[in-house]
Amino acid sequence: MGTDSRAAGALLARARTLHLQTGNLLNWGRLRKKCPSTHSEELRDCIQKTLNEWSSQISPDLVREFPDVLECTVSHAVEKINPDEREEMKVSAKLFIVGSNSSSSTRNAVDMACSVLGVAQLDSVIIASPPIEDGVNLSLEHLQPYWEELENLVQSKKIVAIGTSDLDKTQLEQLYQWAQVKPNSNQVNLASCCVMPPDLTAFAKQFDIQLLTHNDPKELLSEASFQEALQESIPDIQAHEWVPLWLLRYSVIVKSRGIIKSKGYILQAKKRGS
């Protein structure tokens, strides 16, 4: 992989933005690890395999261009939704803000997901709680800029419904009272509470908010874990220069049968200072 890695390293040295998308993981075949034990392990494996596959297919033309934005993907796994089948599919996404304090990350992520999947809108987007400093409790002020952008996307018909993750009753109530577009769902991590908190259940029932469960870790992707994956895949780069801004995980489900037709990850990273 030496030559591939050097070409990839040269491109990353000149680029300012990296868009990484796995394509449909169900199309990966030999690339897919059989049974990743955790979501974090699956994600790290996906990042490395995507980088390795992309590195092996770099064209001489791309090296000559030295683009500012690198599109890193597993080309054979890319799969757009057939427009004739769109009504039969539910397209859902969960957005994780990683290293960005800009609400525009929300729009960038949704626009890119629509483009990747070949659809005009997503049926549902859940936003994970944005990163906050240790010892600081999540407040409405932390959520507001991202929620406002999600509301704009609902109003412009890029998203049908929006939801939250890991909000307790007080946090969900504050968001509900403030928001113009109300959350239609809230994910609860049962690993941390075993049963649905009764006050949250009562509030959700009163205001018709669907309570869902999830088992994502508190930090699915950290700056350090992304840089480690980048460094291992492409050794001759300055991985510490790259900061992941956001990660979006999507799934496409056949409504009538509940079968997953497609799932994958999209992420954006930027070089520090760019």
mmCIF file of C-alpha atoms in Angstrom:
data_model
loop_
_atom_site.group_PDB
_atom_site.id
_atom_site.type_symbol
_atom_site.label_atom_id
_atom_site.label_comp_id
_atom_site.label_asym_id
_atom_site.label_seq_id
_atom_site.Cartn_x
_atom_site.Cartn_y
_atom_site.Cartn_z
ATOM 1 C CA MET A 1 0.000 0.000 0.000
ATOM 2 C CA GLY A 2 3.081 2.210 -0.007
ATOM 3 C CA THR A 3 2.471 4.122 -3.249
ATOM 4 C CA ASP A 4 -1.260 4.412 -2.530
ATOM 5 C CA SER A 5 -0.531 5.781 0.914
ATOM 6 C CA ARG A 6 1.960 8.336 -0.435
ATOM 7 C CA ALA A 7 -0.549 9.612 -3.014
ATOM 8 C CA ALA A 8 -3.244 9.848 -0.338
ATOM 9 C CA GLY A 9 -0.804 11.594 1.985
ATOM 10 C CA ALA A 10 0.104 14.136 -0.687
ATOM 11 C CA LEU A 11 -3.570 14.904 -1.350
ATOM 12 C CA LEU A 12 -4.386 15.266 2.351
ATOM 13 C CA ALA A 13 -1.379 17.547 2.836
ATOM 14 C CA ARG A 14 -2.852 20.013 0.313
ATOM 15 C CA ALA A 15 -6.583 19.591 1.024
ATOM 16 C CA ARG A 16 -8.593 21.594 3.565
ATOM 17 C CA THR A 17 -11.757 19.490 3.820
ATOM 18 C CA LEU A 18 -12.358 15.738 3.828
ATOM 19 C CA HIS A 19 -15.754 14.179 3.075
ATOM 20 C CA LEU A 20 -15.776 10.489 3.922
ATOM 21 C CA GLN A 21 -18.715 8.255 3.059
ATOM 22 C CA THR A 22 -18.873 4.500 3.367
ATOM 23 C CA GLY A 23 -21.632 3.892 0.861
ATOM 24 C CA ASN A 24 -24.068 1.102 1.727
ATOM 25 C CA LEU A 25 -22.349 -1.157 4.254
ATOM 26 C CA LEU A 26 -24.550 -4.035 3.063
ATOM 27 C CA ASN A 27 -22.660 -3.823 -0.268
ATOM 28 C CA TRP A 28 -19.209 -4.066 1.302
ATOM 29 C CA GLY A 29 -18.843 -7.834 0.945
ATOM 30 C CA ARG A 30 -15.256 -8.793 1.783
ATOM 31 C CA LEU A 31 -14.532 -5.407 3.335
ATOM 32 C CA ARG A 32 -17.058 -5.871 6.101
ATOM 33 C CA LYS A 33 -15.906 -7.054 9.495
ATOM 34 C CA LYS A 34 -18.199 -9.907 10.461
ATOM 35 C CA CYS A 35 -19.272 -8.914 13.981
ATOM 36 C CA PRO A 36 -18.004 -5.605 15.369
ATOM 37 C CA SER A 37 -18.588 -5.737 19.116
ATOM 38 C CA THR A 38 -19.566 -2.061 19.505
ATOM 39 C CA HIS A 39 -20.799 0.862 17.408
ATOM 40 C CA SER A 40 -17.460 2.618 18.024
ATOM 41 C CA GLU A 41 -15.535 -0.408 16.759
ATOM 42 C CA GLU A 42 -17.760 -0.646 13.677
ATOM 43 C CA LEU A 43 -17.275 3.052 12.945
ATOM 44 C CA ARG A 44 -13.496 2.957 13.342
ATOM 45 C CA ASP A 45 -13.314 -0.088 11.081
ATOM 46 C CA CYS A 46 -15.514 1.676 8.504
ATOM 47 C CA ILE A 47 -13.322 4.797 8.518
ATOM 48 C CA GLN A 48 -10.137 2.773 8.027
ATOM 49 C CA LYS A 49 -11.543 0.495 5.321
ATOM 50 C CA THR A 50 -12.992 3.485 3.433
ATOM 51 C CA LEU A 51 -9.663 5.314 3.572
ATOM 52 C CA ASN A 52 -7.767 2.192 2.442
ATOM 53 C CA GLU A 53 -10.167 1.499 -0.425
ATOM 54 C CA TRP A 54 -10.106 5.143 -1.550
ATOM 55 C CA SER A 55 -6.293 5.249 -1.367
ATOM 56 C CA SER A 56 -6.037 2.206 -3.639
ATOM 57 C CA GLN A 57 -8.131 3.891 -6.352
ATOM 58 C CA ILE A 58 -6.592 7.380 -6.522
ATOM 59 C CA SER A 59 -6.210 8.437 -10.147
ATOM 60 C CA PRO A 60 -3.166 10.333 -11.474
ATOM 61 C CA ASP A 61 -5.554 13.126 -12.538
ATOM 62 C CA LEU A 62 -6.700 13.640 -8.946
ATOM 63 C CA VAL A 63 -3.098 13.899 -7.748
ATOM 64 C CA ARG A 64 -2.404 16.534 -10.388
ATOM 65 C CA GLU A 65 -5.500 18.547 -9.390
ATOM 66 C CA PHE A 66 -4.779 18.664 -5.619
ATOM 67 C CA PRO A 67 -8.412 19.562 -4.772
ATOM 68 C CA ASP A 68 -9.288 21.574 -1.667
ATOM 69 C CA VAL A 69 -12.119 19.160 -0.865
ATOM 70 C CA LEU A 70 -11.411 15.429 -0.955
ATOM 71 C CA GLU A 71 -14.311 13.025 -1.566
ATOM 72 C CA CYS A 72 -13.270 9.767 0.038
ATOM 73 C CA THR A 73 -15.631 6.860 -0.604
ATOM 74 C CA VAL A 74 -15.970 3.152 -1.337
ATOM 75 C CA SER A 75 -17.148 3.624 -4.919
ATOM 76 C CA HIS A 76 -18.600 0.133 -5.497
ATOM 77 C CA ALA A 77 -20.770 0.462 -2.367
ATOM 78 C CA VAL A 78 -22.420 3.777 -3.301
ATOM 79 C CA GLU A 79 -26.141 3.216 -3.794
ATOM 80 C CA LYS A 80 -28.798 5.828 -4.472
ATOM 81 C CA ILE A 81 -32.475 5.174 -3.819
ATOM 82 C CA ASN A 82 -34.512 4.364 -6.919
ATOM 83 C CA PRO A 83 -36.997 7.272 -7.313
ATOM 84 C CA ASP A 84 -39.737 4.776 -8.187
ATOM 85 C CA GLU A 85 -39.241 3.089 -4.803
ATOM 86 C CA ARG A 86 -38.865 6.242 -2.681
ATOM 87 C CA GLU A 87 -42.409 6.142 -1.261
ATOM 88 C CA GLU A 88 -41.815 2.602 -0.024
ATOM 89 C CA MET A 89 -38.698 3.595 1.946
ATOM 90 C CA LYS A 90 -38.174 5.317 5.290
ATOM 91 C CA VAL A 91 -34.901 7.266 5.323
ATOM 92 C CA SER A 92 -33.690 8.021 8.847
ATOM 93 C CA ALA A 93 -30.504 9.598 10.157
ATOM 94 C CA LYS A 94 -28.793 10.361 13.436
ATOM 95 C CA LEU A 95 -26.419 13.317 13.519
ATOM 96 C CA PHE A 96 -23.469 13.516 15.895
ATOM 97 C CA ILE A 97 -21.767 16.903 16.248
ATOM 98 C CA VAL A 98 -18.102 16.188 17.024
ATOM 99 C CA GLY A 99 -15.722 19.125 16.674
ATOM 100 C CA SER A 100 -17.881 21.933 15.366
ATOM 101 C CA ASN A 101 -19.602 24.772 17.170
ATOM 102 C CA SER A 102 -21.269 25.895 13.970
ATOM 103 C CA SER A 103 -24.946 25.161 13.422
ATOM 104 C CA SER A 104 -24.235 25.131 9.649
ATOM 105 C CA SER A 105 -22.829 21.623 10.215
ATOM 106 C CA THR A 106 -26.431 20.470 10.562
ATOM 107 C CA ARG A 107 -27.392 21.743 7.106
ATOM 108 C CA ASN A 108 -24.151 20.449 5.552
ATOM 109 C CA ALA A 109 -24.771 16.978 6.940
ATOM 110 C CA VAL A 110 -28.400 16.811 5.771
ATOM 111 C CA ASP A 111 -27.562 18.191 2.317
ATOM 112 C CA MET A 112 -24.792 15.640 1.911
ATOM 113 C CA ALA A 113 -26.994 12.758 3.055
ATOM 114 C CA CYS A 114 -29.691 13.752 0.545
ATOM 115 C CA SER A 115 -27.089 13.949 -2.213
ATOM 116 C CA VAL A 116 -25.483 10.611 -1.317
ATOM 117 C CA LEU A 117 -28.844 8.815 -1.233
ATOM 118 C CA GLY A 118 -30.355 10.657 -4.201
ATOM 119 C CA VAL A 119 -33.409 11.930 -2.301
ATOM 120 C CA ALA A 120 -35.003 15.355 -1.860
ATOM 121 C CA GLN A 121 -35.686 14.937 1.863
ATOM 122 C CA LEU A 122 -35.014 12.736 4.882
ATOM 123 C CA ASP A 123 -37.987 11.307 6.760
ATOM 124 C CA SER A 124 -36.436 11.615 10.192
ATOM 125 C CA VAL A 125 -33.315 13.175 11.722
ATOM 126 C CA ILE A 126 -32.345 12.708 15.366
ATOM 127 C CA ILE A 127 -29.612 14.918 16.751
ATOM 128 C CA ALA A 128 -27.340 13.531 19.451
ATOM 129 C CA SER A 129 -26.580 15.897 22.313
ATOM 130 C CA PRO A 130 -23.811 18.284 21.174
ATOM 131 C CA PRO A 131 -20.423 18.042 22.925
ATOM 132 C CA ILE A 132 -20.045 20.114 26.090
ATOM 133 C CA GLU A 133 -17.211 20.601 28.545
ATOM 134 C CA ASP A 134 -16.733 18.085 31.339
ATOM 135 C CA GLY A 135 -18.703 18.975 34.439
ATOM 136 C CA VAL A 136 -21.188 21.131 32.487
ATOM 137 C CA ASN A 137 -24.815 20.033 32.278
ATOM 138 C CA LEU A 138 -26.523 20.140 28.898
ATOM 139 C CA SER A 139 -28.836 23.144 28.705
ATOM 140 C CA LEU A 140 -31.353 24.489 26.219
ATOM 141 C CA GLU A 141 -28.757 27.074 25.109
ATOM 142 C CA HIS A 142 -26.458 24.258 23.937
ATOM 143 C CA LEU A 143 -29.197 22.766 21.776
ATOM 144 C CA GLN A 144 -30.838 25.910 20.398
ATOM 145 C CA PRO A 145 -28.513 26.771 17.462
ATOM 146 C CA TYR A 146 -28.646 23.196 16.118
ATOM 147 C CA TRP A 147 -32.382 22.881 16.651
ATOM 148 C CA GLU A 148 -33.046 26.175 14.874
ATOM 149 C CA GLU A 149 -31.151 24.857 11.849
ATOM 150 C CA LEU A 150 -33.153 21.612 11.971
ATOM 151 C CA GLU A 151 -36.358 23.702 12.086
ATOM 152 C CA ASN A 152 -35.209 25.607 8.997
ATOM 153 C CA LEU A 153 -34.628 22.290 7.243
ATOM 154 C CA VAL A 154 -38.133 21.099 8.157
ATOM 155 C CA GLN A 155 -39.628 24.339 6.868
ATOM 156 C CA SER A 156 -37.684 24.020 3.607
ATOM 157 C CA LYS A 157 -38.905 20.399 3.311
ATOM 158 C CA LYS A 158 -35.451 18.797 3.556
ATOM 159 C CA ILE A 159 -36.599 16.870 6.667
ATOM 160 C CA VAL A 160 -40.063 15.621 7.657
ATOM 161 C CA ALA A 161 -39.599 15.017 11.418
ATOM 162 C CA ILE A 162 -36.874 15.864 13.957
ATOM 163 C CA GLY A 163 -35.984 14.300 17.287
ATOM 164 C CA THR A 164 -33.557 14.356 20.189
ATOM 165 C CA SER A 165 -31.393 11.911 22.084
ATOM 166 C CA ASP A 166 -30.730 11.441 25.793
ATOM 167 C CA LEU A 167 -32.798 14.372 27.049
ATOM 168 C CA ASP A 168 -34.349 13.968 30.481
ATOM 169 C CA LYS A 169 -37.855 15.194 31.242
ATOM 170 C CA THR A 170 -36.769 18.722 32.212
ATOM 171 C CA GLN A 171 -34.539 19.186 29.153
ATOM 172 C CA LEU A 172 -37.175 17.795 26.775
ATOM 173 C CA GLU A 173 -39.875 19.989 28.316
ATOM 174 C CA GLN A 174 -37.728 23.124 27.967
ATOM 175 C CA LEU A 175 -36.995 22.330 24.316
ATOM 176 C CA TYR A 176 -40.639 21.520 23.597
ATOM 177 C CA GLN A 177 -41.869 24.787 25.098
ATOM 178 C CA TRP A 178 -39.288 26.885 23.245
ATOM 179 C CA ALA A 179 -39.229 25.154 19.846
ATOM 180 C CA GLN A 180 -41.345 26.169 16.865
ATOM 181 C CA VAL A 181 -41.048 22.698 15.351
ATOM 182 C CA LYS A 182 -41.615 20.274 18.216
ATOM 183 C CA PRO A 183 -39.490 17.132 18.680
ATOM 184 C CA ASN A 184 -41.461 14.074 17.612
ATOM 185 C CA SER A 185 -39.098 11.592 19.287
ATOM 186 C CA ASN A 186 -36.473 11.264 22.011
ATOM 187 C CA GLN A 187 -33.996 8.407 22.213
ATOM 188 C CA VAL A 188 -33.165 6.924 25.621
ATOM 189 C CA ASN A 189 -30.053 4.865 26.338
ATOM 190 C CA LEU A 190 -31.334 1.964 28.381
ATOM 191 C CA ALA A 191 -27.774 0.979 29.316
ATOM 192 C CA SER A 192 -27.749 3.988 31.633
ATOM 193 C CA CYS A 193 -31.225 3.655 33.127
ATOM 194 C CA CYS A 194 -32.590 0.117 32.443
ATOM 195 C CA VAL A 195 -36.216 1.320 32.358
ATOM 196 C CA MET A 196 -37.863 4.439 30.950
ATOM 197 C CA PRO A 197 -38.023 7.148 33.640
ATOM 198 C CA PRO A 198 -41.698 7.534 34.643
ATOM 199 C CA ASP A 199 -41.695 11.368 34.482
ATOM 200 C CA LEU A 200 -40.210 11.277 30.955
ATOM 201 C CA THR A 201 -42.731 8.626 29.891
ATOM 202 C CA ALA A 202 -45.658 10.671 31.196
ATOM 203 C CA PHE A 203 -44.474 13.876 29.502
ATOM 204 C CA ALA A 204 -43.833 12.116 26.183
ATOM 205 C CA LYS A 205 -47.265 10.493 26.265
ATOM 206 C CA GLN A 206 -48.972 13.822 27.037
ATOM 207 C CA PHE A 207 -47.368 15.574 24.073
ATOM 208 C CA ASP A 208 -47.260 12.620 21.658
ATOM 209 C CA ILE A 209 -43.453 12.316 21.619
ATOM 210 C CA GLN A 210 -42.227 8.857 20.678
ATOM 211 C CA LEU A 211 -39.681 7.370 23.089
ATOM 212 C CA LEU A 212 -37.097 5.199 21.339
ATOM 213 C CA THR A 213 -34.122 3.277 22.683
ATOM 214 C CA HIS A 214 -30.503 3.257 21.536
ATOM 215 C CA ASN A 215 -27.156 1.864 22.642
ATOM 216 C CA ASP A 216 -24.737 4.419 21.214
ATOM 217 C CA PRO A 217 -21.832 5.328 23.499
ATOM 218 C CA LYS A 218 -21.691 8.830 24.971
ATOM 219 C CA GLU A 219 -18.975 9.666 22.427
ATOM 220 C CA LEU A 220 -19.291 7.609 19.252
ATOM 221 C CA LEU A 221 -16.445 9.437 17.500
ATOM 222 C CA SER A 222 -13.809 11.539 19.241
ATOM 223 C CA GLU A 223 -11.151 13.733 17.673
ATOM 224 C CA ALA A 224 -8.468 11.351 18.980
ATOM 225 C CA SER A 225 -10.096 8.162 17.652
ATOM 226 C CA PHE A 226 -10.601 9.723 14.208
ATOM 227 C CA GLN A 227 -6.962 10.860 14.068
ATOM 228 C CA GLU A 228 -5.755 7.400 15.100
ATOM 229 C CA ALA A 229 -7.812 5.761 12.334
ATOM 230 C CA LEU A 230 -6.496 8.302 9.826
ATOM 231 C CA GLN A 231 -2.876 7.784 10.904
ATOM 232 C CA GLU A 232 -3.104 3.991 10.768
ATOM 233 C CA SER A 233 -4.601 4.030 7.264
ATOM 234 C CA ILE A 234 -2.313 6.732 5.831
ATOM 235 C CA PRO A 235 0.902 6.747 7.915
ATOM 236 C CA ASP A 236 2.728 9.574 6.139
ATOM 237 C CA ILE A 237 0.385 12.431 7.112
ATOM 238 C CA GLN A 238 0.003 14.843 9.993
ATOM 239 C CA ALA A 239 -3.192 13.273 11.351
ATOM 240 C CA HIS A 240 -3.348 15.697 14.304
ATOM 241 C CA GLU A 241 -4.071 18.510 11.805
ATOM 242 C CA TRP A 242 -7.462 16.983 10.986
ATOM 243 C CA VAL A 243 -10.557 17.581 13.112
ATOM 244 C CA PRO A 244 -13.857 15.708 12.524
ATOM 245 C CA LEU A 245 -16.744 18.207 12.520
ATOM 246 C CA TRP A 246 -19.753 15.908 12.317
ATOM 247 C CA LEU A 247 -20.795 12.338 11.686
ATOM 248 C CA LEU A 248 -24.122 11.188 10.218
ATOM 249 C CA ARG A 249 -25.345 7.607 10.357
ATOM 250 C CA TYR A 250 -28.227 6.759 8.052
ATOM 251 C CA SER A 251 -30.522 3.827 7.396
ATOM 252 C CA VAL A 252 -33.018 3.090 4.629
ATOM 253 C CA ILE A 253 -35.809 0.723 5.658
ATOM 254 C CA VAL A 254 -38.509 -0.881 3.500
ATOM 255 C CA LYS A 255 -41.632 0.391 5.298
ATOM 256 C CA SER A 256 -43.933 -2.555 4.668
ATOM 257 C CA ARG A 257 -41.410 -5.213 5.702
ATOM 258 C CA GLY A 258 -39.127 -3.519 8.225
ATOM 259 C CA ILE A 259 -36.068 -4.695 6.293
ATOM 260 C CA ILE A 260 -32.903 -2.587 6.203
ATOM 261 C CA LYS A 261 -32.088 -1.926 2.543
ATOM 262 C CA SER A 262 -29.142 0.401 3.122
ATOM 263 C CA LYS A 263 -27.087 1.837 5.969
ATOM 264 C CA GLY A 264 -23.868 3.773 6.211
ATOM 265 C CA TYR A 265 -21.857 6.664 7.595
ATOM 266 C CA ILE A 266 -20.944 10.098 6.262
ATOM 267 C CA LEU A 267 -18.517 12.439 7.986
ATOM 268 C CA GLN A 268 -16.823 15.764 7.392
ATOM 269 C CA ALA A 269 -13.403 16.740 8.717
ATOM 270 C CA LYS A 270 -11.434 19.935 8.312
ATOM 271 C CA LYS A 271 -7.798 20.823 8.620
ATOM 272 C CA ARG A 272 -7.079 23.057 11.613
ATOM 273 C CA GLY A 273 -6.969 26.738 10.766
ATOM 274 C CA SER A 274 -8.718 26.297 7.404
#
